Amino acid sequence: MRFSEERAALGAAAHRLARAGMTHGTGGNLSVRVDDHVLLTPSGCRLADVTPDQMVAVDLDGTIVEDTPFQPTSELRIHLDVYHHTSAAAVVHAHPIASTAAANVVDELPVVHYTAALIGGAIRVAPYAVFGSRALGDAVAAALTDRTAALMRNHGSVAYGDDLDSACDRIELVDWLAELYLRSAAVAPPATLTDDDIVDVVITATRRQYSPFPGRNP
């Protein structure tokens, strides 16, 4: 079986998101790109239980390239669209409570904390479309323009990165920002940062070699 290292890494990342409470039931899916192939979690799996041998390998058109009894995640279209429209090497999608709640009440999650700079700024909400559809894939790709994460109305969130760790870092950060926004908004309109503030954060973090994730580059 090919892609043994990538299969193991994908399983570990799936278990990480499950431990973090980022989804429930069979919701959520992950993928990693390997040259002209994409390795994905299978349809109908529980992230807490998925194993490396269950991962499904496809080409960039979504055609399965290895014999397997499993089917790729029903959100295959989202993953492929992200790879086609960005420089992503890994994509994660989940159904966290705070992220989903925020996506149902705002069109864009404002910058309520400076770490939103790691996403690219305010987080857009992709309009609702049924899961697995071309419409949803297109909506998510548009919401990710100049961003590394997006929210999905009545659905969840998605993030990508240069590797699985960075993609998981970002989707967890989005949920933390969503929770912060919801708690703030329950009391009063939240204070927000501007685009200039975000640029200043990026410049300062680069100069000081600062990252909120231990062991990671800024």
Short mmCIF file of C-alpha atoms in Angstrom, two decimals, residues 60-192:
data_model
loop_
_atom_site.label_atom_id
_atom_site.label_comp_id
_atom_site.label_asym_id
_atom_site.label_seq_id
_atom_site.Cartn_x
_atom_site.Cartn_y
_atom_site.Cartn_z
CA LEU A 60 -6.72 15.66 -8.78
CA ASP A 61 -9.91 14.91 -10.73
CA GLY A 62 -11.23 12.74 -7.90
CA THR A 63 -10.71 9.35 -9.53
CA ILE A 64 -9.73 6.61 -7.07
CA VAL A 65 -6.24 5.38 -7.96
CA GLU A 66 -5.88 2.38 -5.61
CA ASP A 67 -8.19 -0.56 -5.04
CA THR A 68 -10.05 -0.09 -1.77
CA PRO A 69 -13.41 -1.04 -0.27
CA PHE A 70 -13.76 2.54 0.95
CA GLN A 71 -15.11 5.65 -0.75
CA PRO A 72 -13.56 9.10 -0.32
CA THR A 73 -15.28 11.59 1.95
CA SER A 74 -18.54 13.02 0.63
CA GLU A 75 -16.83 16.44 0.80
CA LEU A 76 -14.27 15.38 -1.83
CA ARG A 77 -15.29 18.36 -3.99
CA ILE A 78 -14.32 20.88 -1.30
CA HIS A 79 -10.88 19.34 -0.90
CA LEU A 80 -10.17 19.21 -4.62
CA ASP A 81 -11.40 22.77 -5.15
CA VAL A 82 -9.09 24.04 -2.41
CA TYR A 83 -6.13 22.26 -4.01
CA HIS A 84 -7.03 23.66 -7.42
CA HIS A 85 -7.40 27.25 -6.16
CA THR A 86 -4.66 27.54 -3.50
CA SER A 87 -1.17 26.35 -2.64
CA ALA A 88 -2.56 24.00 0.02
CA ALA A 89 -0.71 20.82 0.91
CA ALA A 90 -3.35 19.75 3.46
CA VAL A 91 -7.05 20.53 4.00
CA VAL A 92 -9.24 19.92 7.05
CA HIS A 93 -12.98 20.34 7.46
CA ALA A 94 -14.96 19.96 10.68
CA HIS A 95 -18.22 20.84 12.44
CA PRO A 96 -17.13 22.69 15.61
CA ILE A 97 -19.96 24.15 17.66
CA ALA A 98 -18.68 27.73 18.02
CA SER A 99 -17.64 27.98 14.37
CA THR A 100 -20.98 26.67 13.14
CA ALA A 101 -22.91 28.94 15.50
CA ALA A 102 -20.97 32.02 14.38
CA ALA A 103 -21.43 31.09 10.72
CA ASN A 104 -25.19 31.15 11.27
CA VAL A 105 -25.27 34.74 12.57
CA VAL A 106 -22.61 36.69 10.63
CA ASP A 107 -21.56 37.03 7.00
CA GLU A 108 -17.96 37.56 8.08
CA LEU A 109 -16.32 36.89 11.43
CA PRO A 110 -14.62 40.17 12.35
CA VAL A 111 -11.11 40.36 13.75
CA VAL A 112 -11.68 40.17 17.50
CA HIS A 113 -8.13 39.07 18.31
CA TYR A 114 -4.78 39.71 16.66
CA THR A 115 -4.13 36.01 16.01
CA ALA A 116 -6.69 36.24 13.20
CA ALA A 117 -3.68 37.51 11.23
CA LEU A 118 -2.69 33.84 10.92
CA ILE A 119 -5.84 33.28 8.87
CA GLY A 120 -5.42 36.43 6.81
CA GLY A 121 -7.87 38.68 8.67
CA ALA A 122 -11.65 38.60 8.94
CA ILE A 123 -13.03 35.13 8.21
CA ARG A 124 -15.63 34.93 5.44
CA VAL A 125 -18.74 32.77 5.63
CA ALA A 126 -19.51 30.65 2.57
CA PRO A 127 -23.28 30.61 1.90
CA TYR A 128 -25.13 27.37 2.49
CA ALA A 129 -25.25 24.69 -0.19
CA VAL A 130 -25.89 20.98 0.24
CA PHE A 131 -22.84 18.93 1.26
CA GLY A 132 -20.77 17.41 -1.53
CA SER A 133 -22.16 19.79 -4.16
CA ARG A 134 -20.37 21.84 -6.79
CA ALA A 135 -22.12 24.92 -5.38
CA LEU A 136 -20.61 24.33 -1.94
CA GLY A 137 -17.14 23.74 -3.35
CA ASP A 138 -17.34 26.97 -5.34
CA ALA A 139 -18.63 28.92 -2.33
CA VAL A 140 -15.84 27.68 -0.08
CA ALA A 141 -13.16 28.39 -2.70
CA ALA A 142 -14.45 31.97 -3.03
CA ALA A 143 -14.53 32.46 0.76
CA LEU A 144 -10.89 31.33 0.94
CA THR A 145 -9.62 34.05 -1.41
CA ASP A 146 -6.56 35.53 0.36
CA ARG A 147 -7.44 33.51 3.47
CA THR A 148 -6.36 30.13 4.86
CA ALA A 149 -9.69 29.34 6.56
CA ALA A 150 -13.39 29.96 6.08
CA LEU A 151 -16.69 29.36 7.82
CA MET A 152 -19.62 27.55 6.18
CA ARG A 153 -23.20 28.60 6.96
CA ASN A 154 -25.30 25.91 8.65
CA HIS A 155 -22.35 23.54 8.29
CA GLY A 156 -18.94 24.13 9.85
CA SER A 157 -15.47 25.35 8.92
CA VAL A 158 -12.53 24.55 6.66
CA ALA A 159 -8.83 25.40 6.74
CA TYR A 160 -5.70 24.55 4.81
CA GLY A 161 -1.97 24.74 5.33
CA ASP A 162 1.50 23.70 4.22
CA ASP A 163 1.02 20.50 6.23
CA LEU A 164 -1.59 18.78 8.37
CA ASP A 165 -0.36 20.37 11.60
CA SER A 166 -0.75 23.91 10.27
CA ALA A 167 -4.17 23.14 8.81
CA CYS A 168 -5.31 21.72 12.15
CA ASP A 169 -3.82 24.71 14.00
CA ARG A 170 -5.87 27.04 11.84
CA ILE A 171 -9.20 25.27 12.10
CA GLU A 172 -8.79 25.11 15.89
CA LEU A 173 -7.88 28.81 15.94
CA VAL A 174 -11.00 29.65 13.92
CA ASP A 175 -13.16 27.93 16.51
CA TRP A 176 -11.43 29.78 19.34
CA LEU A 177 -11.98 33.09 17.53
CA ALA A 178 -15.63 32.18 16.92
CA GLU A 179 -16.12 31.39 20.61
CA LEU A 180 -14.44 34.67 21.57
CA TYR A 181 -16.72 36.58 19.20
CA LEU A 182 -19.89 34.89 20.47
CA ARG A 183 -19.02 35.53 24.12
CA SER A 184 -18.14 39.15 23.42
CA ALA A 185 -21.24 39.79 21.31
CA ALA A 186 -23.46 38.41 24.08
CA VAL A 187 -22.37 41.33 26.25
CA ALA A 188 -21.80 44.20 23.81
CA PRO A 189 -20.71 44.84 20.21
CA PRO A 190 -17.13 43.47 20.14
CA ALA A 191 -14.13 45.70 19.60
CA THR A 192 -12.46 44.77 16.31
#
